[in-house]
GROMACS .gro file of C-alpha atoms in nm:
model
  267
    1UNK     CA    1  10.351  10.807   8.600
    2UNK     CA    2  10.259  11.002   8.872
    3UNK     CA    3   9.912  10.827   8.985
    4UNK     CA    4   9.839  10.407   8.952
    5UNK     CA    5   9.493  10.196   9.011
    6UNK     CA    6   9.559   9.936   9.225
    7UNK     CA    7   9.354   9.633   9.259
    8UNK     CA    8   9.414   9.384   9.577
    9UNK     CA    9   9.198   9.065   9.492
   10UNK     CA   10   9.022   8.819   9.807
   11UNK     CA   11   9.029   8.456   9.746
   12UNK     CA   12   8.893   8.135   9.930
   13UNK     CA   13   9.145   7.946   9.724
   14UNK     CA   14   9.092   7.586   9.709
   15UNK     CA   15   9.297   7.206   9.694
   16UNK     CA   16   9.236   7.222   9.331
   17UNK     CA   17   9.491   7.424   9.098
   18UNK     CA   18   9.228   7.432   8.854
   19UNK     CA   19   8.975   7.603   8.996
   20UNK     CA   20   9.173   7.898   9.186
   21UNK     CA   21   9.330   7.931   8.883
   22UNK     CA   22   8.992   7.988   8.702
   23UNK     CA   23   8.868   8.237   9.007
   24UNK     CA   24   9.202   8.454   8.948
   25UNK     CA   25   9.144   8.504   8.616
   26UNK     CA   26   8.834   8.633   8.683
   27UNK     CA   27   8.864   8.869   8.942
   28UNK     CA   28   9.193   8.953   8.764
   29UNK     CA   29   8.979   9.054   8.454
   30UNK     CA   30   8.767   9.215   8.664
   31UNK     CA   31   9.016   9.441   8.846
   32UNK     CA   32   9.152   9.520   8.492
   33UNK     CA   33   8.804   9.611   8.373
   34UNK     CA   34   8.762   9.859   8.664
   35UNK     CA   35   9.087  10.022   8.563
   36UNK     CA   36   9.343   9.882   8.745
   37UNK     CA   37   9.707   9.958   8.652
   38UNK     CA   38   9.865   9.681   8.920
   39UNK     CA   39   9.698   9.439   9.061
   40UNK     CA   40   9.782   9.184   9.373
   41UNK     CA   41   9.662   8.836   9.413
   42UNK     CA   42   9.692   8.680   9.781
   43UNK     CA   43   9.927   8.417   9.916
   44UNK     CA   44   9.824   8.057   9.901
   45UNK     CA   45   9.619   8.191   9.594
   46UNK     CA   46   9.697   7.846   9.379
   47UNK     CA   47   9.660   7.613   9.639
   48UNK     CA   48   9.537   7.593   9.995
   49UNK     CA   49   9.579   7.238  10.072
   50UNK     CA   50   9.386   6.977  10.283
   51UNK     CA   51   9.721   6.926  10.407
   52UNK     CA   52  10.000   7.194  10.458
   53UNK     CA   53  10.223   6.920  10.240
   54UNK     CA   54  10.008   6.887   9.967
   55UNK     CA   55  10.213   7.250   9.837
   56UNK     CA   56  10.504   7.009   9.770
   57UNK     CA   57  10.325   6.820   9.455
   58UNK     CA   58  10.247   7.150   9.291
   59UNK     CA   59  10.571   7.314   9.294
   60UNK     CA   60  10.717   7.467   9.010
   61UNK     CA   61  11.082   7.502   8.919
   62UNK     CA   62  11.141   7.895   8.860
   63UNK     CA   63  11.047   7.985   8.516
   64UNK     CA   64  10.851   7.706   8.397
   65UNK     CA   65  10.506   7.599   8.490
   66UNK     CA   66  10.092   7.575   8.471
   67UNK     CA   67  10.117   7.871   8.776
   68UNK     CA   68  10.358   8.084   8.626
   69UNK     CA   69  10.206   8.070   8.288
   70UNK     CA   70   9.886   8.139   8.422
   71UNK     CA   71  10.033   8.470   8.612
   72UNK     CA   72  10.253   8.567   8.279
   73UNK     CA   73   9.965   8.540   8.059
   74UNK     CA   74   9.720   8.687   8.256
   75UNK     CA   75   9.912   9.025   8.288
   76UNK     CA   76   9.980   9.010   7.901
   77UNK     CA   77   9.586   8.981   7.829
   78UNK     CA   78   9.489   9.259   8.004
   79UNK     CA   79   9.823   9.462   7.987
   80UNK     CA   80   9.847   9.516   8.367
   81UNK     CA   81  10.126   9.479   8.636
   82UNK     CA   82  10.023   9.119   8.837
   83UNK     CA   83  10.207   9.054   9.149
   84UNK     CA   84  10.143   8.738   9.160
   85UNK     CA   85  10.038   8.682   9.522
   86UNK     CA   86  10.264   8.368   9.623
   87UNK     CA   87  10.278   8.011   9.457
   88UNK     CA   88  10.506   7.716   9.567
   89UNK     CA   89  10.845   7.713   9.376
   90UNK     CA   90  11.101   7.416   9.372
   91UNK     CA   91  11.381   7.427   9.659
   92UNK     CA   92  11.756   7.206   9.701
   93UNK     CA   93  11.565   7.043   9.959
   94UNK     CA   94  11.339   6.796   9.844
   95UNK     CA   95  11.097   6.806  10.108
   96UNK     CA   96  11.075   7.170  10.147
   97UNK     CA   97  10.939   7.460   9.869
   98UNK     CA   98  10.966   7.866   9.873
   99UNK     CA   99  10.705   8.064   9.927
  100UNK     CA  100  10.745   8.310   9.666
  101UNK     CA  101  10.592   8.629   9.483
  102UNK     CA  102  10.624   8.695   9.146
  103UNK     CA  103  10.595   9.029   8.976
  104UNK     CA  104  10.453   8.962   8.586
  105UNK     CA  105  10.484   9.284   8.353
  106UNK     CA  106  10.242   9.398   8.094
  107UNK     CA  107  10.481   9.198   7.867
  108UNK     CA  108  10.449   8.858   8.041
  109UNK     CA  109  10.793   8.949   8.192
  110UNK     CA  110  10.890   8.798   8.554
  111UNK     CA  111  11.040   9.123   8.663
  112UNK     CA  112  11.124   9.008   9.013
  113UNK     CA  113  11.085   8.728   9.269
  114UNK     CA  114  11.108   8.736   9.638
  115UNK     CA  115  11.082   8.403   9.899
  116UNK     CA  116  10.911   8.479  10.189
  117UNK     CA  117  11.199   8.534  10.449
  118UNK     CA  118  10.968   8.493  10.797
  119UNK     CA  119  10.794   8.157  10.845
  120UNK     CA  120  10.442   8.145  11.036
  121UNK     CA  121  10.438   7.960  11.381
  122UNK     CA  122  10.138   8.007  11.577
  123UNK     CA  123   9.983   7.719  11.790
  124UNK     CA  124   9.630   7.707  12.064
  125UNK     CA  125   9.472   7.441  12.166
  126UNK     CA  126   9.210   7.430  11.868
  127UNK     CA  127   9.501   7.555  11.569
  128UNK     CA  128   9.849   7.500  11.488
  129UNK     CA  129  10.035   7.624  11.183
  130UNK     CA  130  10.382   7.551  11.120
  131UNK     CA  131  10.529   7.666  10.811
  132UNK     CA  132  10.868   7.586  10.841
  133UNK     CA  133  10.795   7.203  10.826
  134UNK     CA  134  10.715   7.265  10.445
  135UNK     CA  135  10.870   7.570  10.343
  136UNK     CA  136  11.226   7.678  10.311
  137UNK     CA  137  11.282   8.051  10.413
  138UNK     CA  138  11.413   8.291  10.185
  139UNK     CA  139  11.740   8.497  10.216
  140UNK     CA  140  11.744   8.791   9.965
  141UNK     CA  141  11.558   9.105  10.052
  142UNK     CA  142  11.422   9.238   9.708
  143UNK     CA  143  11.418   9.568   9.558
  144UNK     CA  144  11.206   9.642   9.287
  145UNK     CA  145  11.119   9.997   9.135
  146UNK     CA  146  10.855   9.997   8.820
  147UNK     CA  147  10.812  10.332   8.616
  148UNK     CA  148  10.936  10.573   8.854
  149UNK     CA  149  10.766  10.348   9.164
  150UNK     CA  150  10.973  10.214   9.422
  151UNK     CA  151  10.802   9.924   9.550
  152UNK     CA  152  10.865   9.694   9.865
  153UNK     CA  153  10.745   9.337   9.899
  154UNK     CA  154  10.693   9.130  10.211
  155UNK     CA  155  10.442   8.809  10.289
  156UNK     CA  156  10.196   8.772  10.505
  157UNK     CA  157  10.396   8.700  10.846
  158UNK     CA  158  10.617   8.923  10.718
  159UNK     CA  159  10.429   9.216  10.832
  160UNK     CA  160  10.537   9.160  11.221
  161UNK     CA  161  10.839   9.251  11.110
  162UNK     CA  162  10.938   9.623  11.031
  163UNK     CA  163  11.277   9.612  10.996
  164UNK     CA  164  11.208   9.428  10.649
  165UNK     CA  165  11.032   9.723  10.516
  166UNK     CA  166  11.303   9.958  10.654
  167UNK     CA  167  11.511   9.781  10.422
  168UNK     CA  168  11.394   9.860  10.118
  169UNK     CA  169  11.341  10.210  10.189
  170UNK     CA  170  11.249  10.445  10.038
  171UNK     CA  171  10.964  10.326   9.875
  172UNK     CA  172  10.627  10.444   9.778
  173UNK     CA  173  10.429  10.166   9.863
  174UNK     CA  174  10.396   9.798  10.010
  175UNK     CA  175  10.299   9.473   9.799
  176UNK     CA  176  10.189   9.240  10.066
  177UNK     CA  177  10.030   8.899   9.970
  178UNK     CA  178   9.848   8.724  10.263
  179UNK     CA  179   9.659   8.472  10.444
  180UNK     CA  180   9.625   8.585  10.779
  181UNK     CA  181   9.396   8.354  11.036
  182UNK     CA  182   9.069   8.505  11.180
  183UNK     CA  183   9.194   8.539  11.498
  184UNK     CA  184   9.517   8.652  11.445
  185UNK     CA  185   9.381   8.905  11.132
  186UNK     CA  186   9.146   8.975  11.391
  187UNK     CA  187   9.324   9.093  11.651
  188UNK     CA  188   9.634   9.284  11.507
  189UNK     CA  189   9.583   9.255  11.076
  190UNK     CA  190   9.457   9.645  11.031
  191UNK     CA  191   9.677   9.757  11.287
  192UNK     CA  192   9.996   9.628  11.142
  193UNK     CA  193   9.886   9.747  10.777
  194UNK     CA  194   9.834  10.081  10.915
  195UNK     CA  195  10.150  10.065  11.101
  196UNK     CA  196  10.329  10.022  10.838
  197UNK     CA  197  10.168  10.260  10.612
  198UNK     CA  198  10.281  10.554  10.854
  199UNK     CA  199  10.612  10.471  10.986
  200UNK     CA  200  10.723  10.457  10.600
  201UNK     CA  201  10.508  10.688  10.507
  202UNK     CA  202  10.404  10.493  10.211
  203UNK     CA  203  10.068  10.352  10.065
  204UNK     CA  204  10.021   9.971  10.162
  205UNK     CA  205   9.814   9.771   9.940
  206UNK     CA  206   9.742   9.400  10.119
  207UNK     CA  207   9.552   9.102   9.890
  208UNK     CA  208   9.374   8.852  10.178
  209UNK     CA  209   9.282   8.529  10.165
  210UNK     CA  210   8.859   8.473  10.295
  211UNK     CA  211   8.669   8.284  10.485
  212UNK     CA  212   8.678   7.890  10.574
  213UNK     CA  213   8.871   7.658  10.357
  214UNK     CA  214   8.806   7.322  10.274
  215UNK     CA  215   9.104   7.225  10.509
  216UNK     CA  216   8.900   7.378  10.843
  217UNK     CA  217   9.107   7.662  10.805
  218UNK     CA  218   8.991   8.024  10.865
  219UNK     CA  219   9.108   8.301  10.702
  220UNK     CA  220   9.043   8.707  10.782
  221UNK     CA  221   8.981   8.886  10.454
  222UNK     CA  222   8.971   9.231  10.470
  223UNK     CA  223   9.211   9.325  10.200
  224UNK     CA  224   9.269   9.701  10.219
  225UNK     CA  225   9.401   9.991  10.038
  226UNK     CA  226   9.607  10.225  10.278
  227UNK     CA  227   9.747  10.586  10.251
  228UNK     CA  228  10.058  10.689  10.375
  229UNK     CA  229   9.872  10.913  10.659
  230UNK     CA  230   9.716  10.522  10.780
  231UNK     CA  231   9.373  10.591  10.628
  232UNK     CA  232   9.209  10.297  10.474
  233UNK     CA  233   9.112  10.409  10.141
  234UNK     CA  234   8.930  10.040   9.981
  235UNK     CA  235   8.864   9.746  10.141
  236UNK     CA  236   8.687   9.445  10.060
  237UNK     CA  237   8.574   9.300  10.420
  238UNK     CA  238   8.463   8.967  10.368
  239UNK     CA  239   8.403   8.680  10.071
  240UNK     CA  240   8.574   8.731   9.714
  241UNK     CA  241   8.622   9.041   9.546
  242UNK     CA  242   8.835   9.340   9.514
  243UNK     CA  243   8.966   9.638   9.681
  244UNK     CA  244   9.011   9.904   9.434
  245UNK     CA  245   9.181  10.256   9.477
  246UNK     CA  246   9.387  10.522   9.276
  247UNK     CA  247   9.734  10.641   9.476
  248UNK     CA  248   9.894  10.980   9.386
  249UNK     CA  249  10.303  11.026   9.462
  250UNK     CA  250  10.179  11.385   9.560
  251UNK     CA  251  10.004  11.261   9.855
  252UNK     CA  252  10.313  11.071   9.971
  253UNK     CA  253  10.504  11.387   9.856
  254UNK     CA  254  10.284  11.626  10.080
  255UNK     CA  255  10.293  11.417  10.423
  256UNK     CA  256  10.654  11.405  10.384
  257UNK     CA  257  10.739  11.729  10.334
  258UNK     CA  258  10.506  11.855  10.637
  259UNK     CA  259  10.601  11.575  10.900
  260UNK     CA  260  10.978  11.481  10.732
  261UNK     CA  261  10.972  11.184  10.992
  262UNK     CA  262  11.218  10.994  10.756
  263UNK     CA  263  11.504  11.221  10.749
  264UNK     CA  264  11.520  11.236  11.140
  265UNK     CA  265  11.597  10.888  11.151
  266UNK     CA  266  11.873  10.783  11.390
  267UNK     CA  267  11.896  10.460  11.383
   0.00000   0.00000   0.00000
């Protein structure tokens, strides 16, 4: 398969499981009914919280629950690759969960599961966000490759951090969940993507959360579609939706064959 429709879905995700579970599925069947091949959903996509604890009541112990039914069943219906943005799973610390993303199969087949490694501290006088008081950081760096596609997977926060991406390389493209704040997704969200896009030379494909949540919180949007040259190719700027867009290996194949910036690497 030498081309793939990609679909990144925007949320405004909610405290209640029910109803962001309702909103995926239908912007999940939408993306599928626009021809998407793989689709991503956010992070925080199941629940955004009044509280950053509330996470802990709704996690799931790795193969088994309402969320990861939801995900499995959802790429079984409409035959698609979900990467299932991020959902709380059960950690050996009681008071802690992962952060993790799930990759579903056409099949309803968990095909691989990463914890977000990097944990989100950011504090001004009007915000403060602290993930590490709930969440428990990962430790594996995954490695995933679908029909010929070598994929690498990061979260959110994540992006600051290049050296992630470096290792999984090679890979075609980027699966990043997200839920970037306005100011920070204002100031430096694009320019990471884009970053990221051209030092691996790679397409990155990043699913947002939107707008203000029930908590106070504000989230940037603007999920995008990226080519490995850094062009933006789809985005969806603000409220729910999709960003839709067709990649092509040849495209990755012709930038790196005229500016082979990955075999001069040094370090």
């Amino acid at each position: 398969m030498t081309t793939l429709t990609l679909a990144a879905i925007q949320l405004t995700s909610t405290p209640r499981i029910a109803d962001n579970i309702a909103a995926m599925q239908k912007l999940v069947a939408q993306a599928a009914a626009a021809g998407a091949n793989w689709v991503l959903l956010p992070e925080y996509w199941a629940i955004m919280g009044l509280r950053d604890a509330d996470k802990l009541a709704h996690a799931e112990p790795y193969g088994a629950g309402i969320l990861q039914t939801a995900l499995a069943q959802a790429g079984q219906q409409h035959q698609i690759h979900l990467f299932g943005g991020t959902i709380p799973l059960a950690s050996n610390t009681p008071s802690k969960v992962h952060n993790s993303l799930l990759v579903y199969s056409p099949s309803g087949e968990c095909l691989s599961r990463y914890d977000k490694i990097h944990l989100f501290n950011y504090q001004t006088a009007s915000e403060r966000y602290c993930e590490s008081d709930t969440l428990l950081a990962g430790e594996t760096i995954p490695q995933l490759e679908i029909n010929g596609w070598r994929v690498a997977q990061g979260i959110c926060y994540d992006l600051r951090f290049p050296e992630l991406f470096r290792a999984q390389a090679p890979t075609d493209l980027i699966m990043l969940p997200a839920a970037f704040t306005y100011a920070t997704g204002k100031a430096h969200w694009e320019l990471l993507l884009r970053a990221r896009a051209v030092e691996n030379q790679c397409y990155v494909v990043a699913a947002a959360q939107t707008g203000t949540h029930e908590n106070g919180r504000r989230t940037f949007g603007h999920s995008m579609i990226i080519d490995p040259w850094g062009d933006i190719i789809a985005m969806q700027p603000e409220n729910e939706g999709i960003a839709l867009a067709t990649i092509d290996k040849a495209r990755i194949q012709a930038i790196r064959a005229s500016l082979p910036a990955l075999q001069h690497r040094v370090l």
